[in-house]
Short mmCIF file of C-alpha atoms in Angstrom, two decimals:
data_model
loop_
_atom_site.label_atom_id
_atom_site.label_comp_id
_atom_site.label_asym_id
_atom_site.label_seq_id
_atom_site.Cartn_x
_atom_site.Cartn_y
_atom_site.Cartn_z
CA MET J 1 208.53 -23.36 156.90
CA ASN J 2 207.21 -26.69 158.12
CA VAL J 3 209.96 -29.33 158.02
CA PRO J 4 208.86 -32.87 158.96
CA VAL J 5 210.91 -34.73 161.53
CA TRP J 6 211.90 -37.38 159.01
CA ILE J 7 213.51 -34.74 156.77
CA TRP J 8 215.52 -33.49 159.76
CA PHE J 9 216.75 -37.03 160.47
CA ALA J 10 217.44 -37.67 156.78
CA THR J 11 219.45 -34.43 156.50
CA ILE J 12 221.49 -35.16 159.63
CA ALA J 13 222.14 -38.69 158.35
CA LEU J 14 223.24 -37.21 155.00
CA VAL J 15 225.70 -34.85 156.70
CA ILE J 16 227.12 -37.67 158.85
CA GLY J 17 227.34 -39.89 155.77
CA MET J 18 229.26 -37.22 153.85
CA ILE J 19 231.75 -36.85 156.71
CA VAL J 20 232.20 -40.64 156.96
CA PHE J 21 232.62 -40.89 153.17
CA ASP J 22 235.21 -38.10 153.29
CA PHE J 23 237.12 -39.91 156.01
CA VAL J 24 237.01 -43.38 154.46
CA GLY J 25 237.59 -42.23 150.89
CA HIS J 26 240.24 -39.57 151.41
CA VAL J 27 241.51 -39.07 154.95
CA ARG J 28 242.00 -42.59 156.27
CA LYS J 29 245.07 -43.01 154.07
CA PRO J 30 247.35 -40.06 154.92
CA HIS J 31 248.39 -38.07 151.85
CA GLU J 32 248.69 -34.51 150.63
CA PRO J 33 245.82 -33.81 148.19
CA THR J 34 246.75 -32.76 144.68
CA LEU J 35 245.47 -29.50 143.25
CA ARG J 36 243.22 -31.41 140.84
CA GLU J 37 241.72 -33.56 143.63
CA SER J 38 241.03 -30.50 145.78
CA ALA J 39 239.51 -28.58 142.86
CA VAL J 40 237.20 -31.42 141.77
CA TRP J 41 235.86 -32.06 145.27
CA SER J 42 235.55 -28.35 146.12
CA ILE J 43 233.47 -27.78 142.98
CA GLY J 44 231.42 -30.85 143.83
CA TYR J 45 230.58 -29.66 147.35
CA ILE J 46 229.76 -26.14 146.13
CA ALA J 47 227.54 -27.54 143.37
CA PHE J 48 225.76 -29.79 145.88
CA ALA J 49 225.08 -26.84 148.21
CA LEU J 50 223.70 -24.74 145.35
CA VAL J 51 221.53 -27.59 144.03
CA PHE J 52 220.17 -28.04 147.55
CA GLY J 53 219.23 -24.34 147.55
CA VAL J 54 217.40 -24.77 144.25
CA GLY J 55 215.57 -27.71 145.80
CA VAL J 56 214.53 -25.57 148.76
CA GLY J 57 213.25 -22.93 146.35
CA LEU J 58 211.28 -25.44 144.25
CA PHE J 59 209.65 -27.27 147.16
CA SER J 60 209.31 -24.54 149.81
CA GLY J 61 209.28 -21.28 147.84
CA TRP J 62 212.02 -19.00 146.52
CA THR J 63 211.88 -16.78 149.58
CA TYR J 64 213.25 -19.66 151.64
CA GLY J 65 215.56 -20.65 148.78
CA GLY J 66 216.99 -17.12 148.71
CA GLU J 67 217.42 -17.09 152.49
CA TYR J 68 219.34 -20.36 152.32
CA ILE J 69 221.64 -19.16 149.52
CA ALA J 70 222.33 -15.85 151.32
CA GLY J 71 223.07 -17.74 154.54
CA TRP J 72 225.28 -20.28 152.78
CA LEU J 73 227.26 -17.54 151.01
CA THR J 74 227.82 -15.71 154.31
CA GLU J 75 228.88 -18.86 156.14
CA LYS J 76 231.17 -19.85 153.27
CA ALA J 77 232.86 -16.44 153.35
CA LEU J 78 233.29 -16.65 157.13
CA SER J 79 234.69 -20.18 156.73
CA VAL J 80 237.29 -18.96 154.22
CA ASP J 81 238.29 -16.27 156.70
CA ASN J 82 238.59 -18.98 159.35
CA LEU J 83 241.08 -20.83 157.15
CA PHE J 84 243.63 -18.15 158.04
CA VAL J 85 243.44 -19.28 161.67
CA PHE J 86 243.59 -22.95 160.70
CA LEU J 87 246.70 -22.21 158.66
CA LEU J 88 248.25 -20.46 161.67
CA ILE J 89 247.48 -23.42 163.93
CA MET J 90 248.91 -25.92 161.46
CA THR J 91 252.07 -23.85 161.08
CA SER J 92 252.46 -23.33 164.83
CA PHE J 93 252.29 -27.04 165.54
CA ALA J 94 254.31 -27.94 162.43
CA VAL J 95 251.66 -30.48 161.39
CA PRO J 96 252.99 -32.61 158.50
CA LYS J 97 251.08 -31.95 155.26
CA ILE J 98 249.93 -35.54 154.93
CA TYR J 99 248.15 -35.40 158.31
CA GLN J 100 246.51 -31.97 157.93
CA GLN J 101 243.46 -33.49 156.20
CA LYS J 102 242.60 -35.53 159.28
CA VAL J 103 242.91 -32.51 161.58
CA LEU J 104 240.68 -30.42 159.31
CA LEU J 105 238.00 -33.11 158.97
CA ILE J 106 237.85 -33.63 162.74
CA GLY J 107 237.65 -29.86 163.16
CA ILE J 108 234.77 -29.70 160.67
CA ALA J 109 232.91 -32.47 162.50
CA ILE J 110 233.40 -30.64 165.82
CA ALA J 111 232.21 -27.37 164.26
CA ILE J 112 229.02 -28.96 162.87
CA VAL J 113 228.17 -30.48 166.26
CA MET J 114 228.86 -27.21 168.12
CA ARG J 115 226.89 -25.11 165.67
CA GLY J 116 224.03 -27.60 165.79
CA ILE J 117 223.86 -27.08 169.56
CA PHE J 118 224.05 -23.30 169.19
CA ILE J 119 221.34 -23.36 166.51
CA ALA J 120 219.00 -25.39 168.71
CA ILE J 121 219.54 -23.01 171.63
CA GLY J 122 219.22 -19.95 169.39
CA ALA J 123 215.97 -21.19 167.83
CA VAL J 124 214.40 -21.72 171.26
CA VAL J 125 215.57 -18.33 172.55
CA ILE J 126 214.30 -16.51 169.45
CA GLU J 127 210.95 -18.26 169.71
CA GLN J 128 210.53 -17.14 173.31
CA PHE J 129 212.27 -13.76 173.30
CA ALA J 130 212.01 -11.58 170.18
CA TRP J 131 214.26 -8.95 171.81
CA VAL J 132 217.26 -11.27 171.27
CA PHE J 133 217.47 -9.83 167.73
CA TYR J 134 218.64 -6.55 169.28
CA LEU J 135 221.39 -8.49 171.06
CA PHE J 136 222.40 -10.36 167.89
CA GLY J 137 222.50 -7.06 166.02
CA ALA J 138 224.79 -5.54 168.65
CA VAL J 139 227.07 -8.61 168.52
CA LEU J 140 227.39 -8.28 164.74
CA PHE J 141 228.23 -4.56 164.97
CA VAL J 142 231.00 -5.40 167.45
CA LEU J 143 232.29 -8.20 165.21
CA ALA J 144 232.19 -5.92 162.17
CA TYR J 145 234.23 -3.31 164.04
CA LYS J 146 236.68 -5.98 165.17
CA GLN J 147 237.09 -7.24 161.60
CA ILE J 148 237.79 -3.82 160.13
CA LYS J 149 240.07 -2.86 163.03
CA GLU J 150 242.18 -5.96 162.49
CA ALA J 151 242.15 -5.44 158.73
CA VAL J 152 243.59 -1.91 158.92
CA ALA J 153 245.99 -2.59 161.79
CA THR J 154 249.57 -1.78 160.87
CA ASP J 155 251.12 -4.30 163.23
CA ASP J 156 250.56 -7.97 162.57
CA GLU J 157 250.24 -9.65 165.93
CA ASP J 158 248.80 -13.01 165.01
CA GLY J 159 250.77 -14.74 167.78
CA ASP J 160 251.58 -18.38 168.03
CA ALA J 161 248.51 -20.59 168.23
CA GLY J 162 250.68 -23.44 169.41
CA ASP J 163 251.83 -21.45 172.42
CA SER J 164 248.57 -19.93 173.64
CA ARG J 165 247.86 -19.81 177.38
CA LEU J 166 245.15 -22.46 177.16
CA ILE J 167 247.33 -24.84 175.15
CA ARG J 168 250.20 -24.29 177.61
CA ALA J 169 247.77 -25.11 180.44
CA VAL J 170 246.70 -28.30 178.63
CA ARG J 171 250.37 -29.26 178.21
CA ARG J 172 250.91 -28.89 181.97
CA VAL J 173 247.91 -31.07 182.84
CA VAL J 174 248.05 -33.60 180.02
CA PRO J 175 251.33 -35.48 179.45
CA THR J 176 252.32 -34.74 175.86
CA SER J 177 255.19 -35.87 173.69
CA SER J 178 257.25 -33.44 171.67
CA GLN J 179 257.20 -35.56 168.50
CA TYR J 180 254.43 -36.80 166.22
CA ASP J 181 253.79 -40.52 165.89
CA GLY J 182 252.09 -40.63 162.51
CA ASP J 183 248.51 -39.43 162.92
CA LYS J 184 248.07 -41.07 166.33
CA LEU J 185 246.61 -39.13 169.24
CA ARG J 186 248.43 -41.22 171.83
CA THR J 187 251.82 -42.90 171.86
CA ARG J 188 254.29 -44.37 174.32
CA VAL J 189 257.49 -42.63 175.39
CA ASP J 190 259.86 -44.51 177.72
CA GLY J 191 257.08 -46.99 178.43
CA ARG J 192 254.62 -44.26 179.48
CA ALA J 193 251.40 -43.50 177.56
CA VAL J 194 251.28 -39.84 176.48
CA PHE J 195 249.33 -37.72 174.03
CA THR J 196 250.98 -36.56 170.82
CA PRO J 197 251.01 -32.97 169.45
CA MET J 198 248.19 -34.13 167.14
CA PHE J 199 245.92 -34.19 170.18
CA LEU J 200 246.85 -30.57 171.01
CA VAL J 201 246.19 -29.51 167.42
CA ILE J 202 242.68 -30.97 167.58
CA VAL J 203 242.08 -29.23 170.93
CA ALA J 204 243.18 -25.92 169.37
CA ILE J 205 240.96 -26.48 166.31
CA GLY J 206 238.00 -27.37 168.55
CA LEU J 207 238.42 -24.24 170.68
CA THR J 208 238.72 -22.14 167.53
CA ASP J 209 235.52 -23.69 166.15
CA LEU J 210 233.75 -22.73 169.38
CA LEU J 211 234.81 -19.09 168.94
CA PHE J 212 233.76 -19.16 165.28
CA ALA J 213 230.28 -20.31 166.28
CA PHE J 214 229.78 -17.03 168.16
CA ASP J 215 230.47 -15.19 164.89
CA SER J 216 228.51 -17.41 162.60
CA ILE J 217 225.23 -18.11 164.40
CA PRO J 218 224.08 -14.48 164.93
CA ALA J 219 224.98 -13.75 161.29
CA ILE J 220 222.93 -16.60 159.86
CA PHE J 221 219.95 -15.91 162.12
CA GLY J 222 220.01 -12.38 160.73
CA LEU J 223 219.26 -13.81 157.28
CA THR J 224 216.75 -16.54 158.15
CA GLN J 225 214.98 -17.60 161.32
CA GLU J 226 214.26 -21.10 160.00
CA PRO J 227 216.35 -23.56 162.06
CA TYR J 228 216.47 -26.06 159.18
CA LEU J 229 217.92 -23.48 156.79
CA VAL J 230 220.33 -22.24 159.46
CA PHE J 231 221.61 -25.77 160.05
CA THR J 232 221.92 -26.78 156.38
CA ALA J 233 223.58 -23.49 155.39
CA ASN J 234 226.17 -24.01 158.14
CA ALA J 235 226.71 -27.71 157.46
CA PHE J 236 227.06 -27.38 153.68
CA ALA J 237 229.36 -24.37 154.04
CA LEU J 238 231.66 -26.37 156.33
CA LEU J 239 231.59 -29.55 154.26
CA GLY J 240 234.21 -29.17 151.58
CA LEU J 241 236.23 -26.76 153.69
CA ARG J 242 238.99 -29.38 153.89
CA GLN J 243 239.38 -29.45 150.11
CA LEU J 244 239.10 -25.68 149.89
CA TYR J 245 241.96 -25.35 152.39
CA PHE J 246 244.35 -27.16 150.08
CA LEU J 247 242.94 -25.55 146.94
CA ILE J 248 243.31 -21.92 147.98
CA GLY J 249 246.03 -22.33 150.59
CA GLY J 250 248.38 -20.31 148.42
CA LEU J 251 245.71 -17.68 147.79
CA LEU J 252 244.86 -17.01 151.44
CA GLU J 253 247.64 -14.47 151.85
CA ARG J 254 246.45 -12.70 148.69
CA LEU J 255 242.87 -12.18 149.92
CA VAL J 256 243.92 -8.93 151.57
CA TYR J 257 240.44 -7.39 151.49
CA LEU J 258 238.46 -10.40 152.67
CA ALA J 259 238.27 -9.07 156.25
CA HIS J 260 237.08 -5.70 154.91
CA GLY J 261 234.33 -7.43 152.95
CA LEU J 262 233.29 -9.52 155.92
CA SER J 263 233.06 -6.42 158.10
CA VAL J 264 230.65 -4.89 155.56
CA ILE J 265 228.56 -8.08 155.45
CA LEU J 266 228.39 -8.40 159.26
CA ALA J 267 227.44 -4.72 159.66
CA PHE J 268 224.78 -5.08 156.94
CA ILE J 269 223.27 -8.15 158.64
CA GLY J 270 223.44 -6.26 161.96
CA VAL J 271 221.32 -3.47 160.45
CA LYS J 272 218.93 -6.08 159.04
CA LEU J 273 218.60 -7.68 162.49
CA VAL J 274 217.89 -4.39 164.23
CA LEU J 275 215.25 -3.47 161.63
CA HIS J 276 213.68 -6.90 162.05
CA ALA J 277 213.77 -6.52 165.84
CA LEU J 278 212.00 -3.15 165.57
CA HIS J 279 209.42 -4.66 163.23
CA GLU J 280 208.75 -7.46 165.75
CA ASN J 281 209.26 -5.26 168.82
CA ASN J 282 207.65 -6.27 172.11
CA LEU J 283 209.86 -4.34 174.53
CA PRO J 284 207.50 -2.37 176.79
CA PHE J 285 209.76 0.70 176.99
CA LEU J 286 209.98 1.04 173.19
CA ASN J 287 206.91 2.31 171.31
CA GLY J 288 204.68 1.06 174.11
CA GLY J 289 205.61 -2.54 173.41
CA GLN J 290 204.16 -2.34 169.91
CA PRO J 291 205.97 -3.11 166.62
CA VAL J 292 207.73 -0.12 165.09
CA PRO J 293 206.70 0.55 161.45
CA VAL J 294 210.12 0.33 159.78
CA TRP J 295 211.28 -0.93 156.39
CA THR J 296 212.70 -4.44 156.48
CA ILE J 297 215.40 -5.60 154.11
CA PRO J 298 214.06 -8.16 151.60
CA THR J 299 215.86 -11.44 150.91
CA TRP J 300 216.79 -10.52 147.32
CA LEU J 301 218.60 -7.40 148.54
CA SER J 302 220.46 -9.38 151.20
CA LEU J 303 221.58 -11.86 148.55
CA LEU J 304 222.67 -9.05 146.23
CA VAL J 305 224.65 -7.19 148.91
CA ILE J 306 226.37 -10.32 150.25
CA SER J 307 227.33 -11.78 146.86
CA GLY J 308 228.38 -8.36 145.53
CA THR J 309 230.54 -7.62 148.59
CA ILE J 310 232.30 -10.99 148.38
CA ALA J 311 232.93 -10.52 144.64
CA VAL J 312 234.30 -6.99 145.06
CA ALA J 313 236.53 -8.01 147.99
CA ALA J 314 237.91 -11.01 146.06
CA VAL J 315 238.59 -9.08 142.83
CA ALA J 316 240.11 -6.10 144.67
CA SER J 317 242.31 -8.47 146.70
CA LEU J 318 243.68 -10.24 143.64
CA ILE J 319 244.31 -6.97 141.78
CA THR J 320 246.13 -5.45 144.76
CA SER J 321 248.16 -8.62 145.37
CA ARG J 322 249.17 -8.72 141.70
CA ARG J 323 250.26 -5.06 141.78
CA ARG J 324 252.28 -5.61 144.96
CA ALA J 325 253.98 -8.66 143.45
CA ALA J 326 254.80 -6.65 140.30
CA ALA J 327 256.21 -3.82 142.41
CA VAL J 328 258.41 -6.24 144.35
CA GLU J 329 259.68 -7.78 141.12
CA ALA J 330 260.43 -4.32 139.70
CA THR J 331 262.32 -3.31 142.85
CA THR J 332 264.30 -6.54 142.79
CA ALA J 333 265.16 -6.04 139.13
CA GLU J 334 266.48 -2.53 139.85
CA VAL J 335 268.93 -3.76 142.48
CA PRO J 336 272.32 -4.03 140.75
CA ALA J 337 274.04 -7.38 140.83
CA PRO J 338 277.12 -7.53 143.12
CA ALA J 339 280.36 -6.83 141.32
CA ARG J 340 282.66 -9.79 140.77
CA ASP J 341 286.28 -9.59 141.77
#
């Protein structure tokens, strides 16, 4: 896929413009988004991402269009899973609802920059060393195991994101106030300039985004090796995440099988990566340094497996959550009312 430099610059300018528009149009004036506002903008961002994929298919071929859609779906699912952590961070720091938009948008901007750096590094490494696909495959298998292990764990040990070791270390080094001062990052306490908890929230979000990049980049490179598609799939999956946070905030706890579905997707992409690595093999100790004749997973099958897994996980989650809620209501109804004297 030959992407001219001007298209790269135009796409990056578009992404920056969308972030600036989001900030000026919605975040600059602190408020808690309504359900309707969140729904309209979430649908708009999703529609834009899908239309972009159609454009890729029309102008560059449907193989690339399919790779983009599969990558975008995977990144979107991983982003939804990441919302659980964002919710934990917001709760830990007791961020007022009206200021959560600003934190999320800054976090999204940080994530796009970090992933852009990782994508550039990954593209160069892949170009020079084909064996890195084996490494990416191994990383995805480990992440898939971690996802399923956490999903079936009986003890919930999420911890307090606002009291992590690194945040405590930042508090010791950086003078920080105990109270918010609107959405300011710095304030004055007893005549001394100090950072507010908002600064610590953004640090926590930034560190979390860095960890998420280690999950996301190997997964997307398992679906397409085109840096342009990797970047746009990541960027357009992250854009609109702010609105999605407020739209499905109440549903996050009900997506009980999302982690199970993600573990299946990551393991599937891991298999795809290993097969691709064998097909492109140049390791001298494996098959004499020659490619191994193995079947490679086509794009249409990747798209089918990813979309099907997400759909099954979402439907199963909602059905299970509804049954659990009904069971709780039935148990509550059976409890006799206390007798009156």
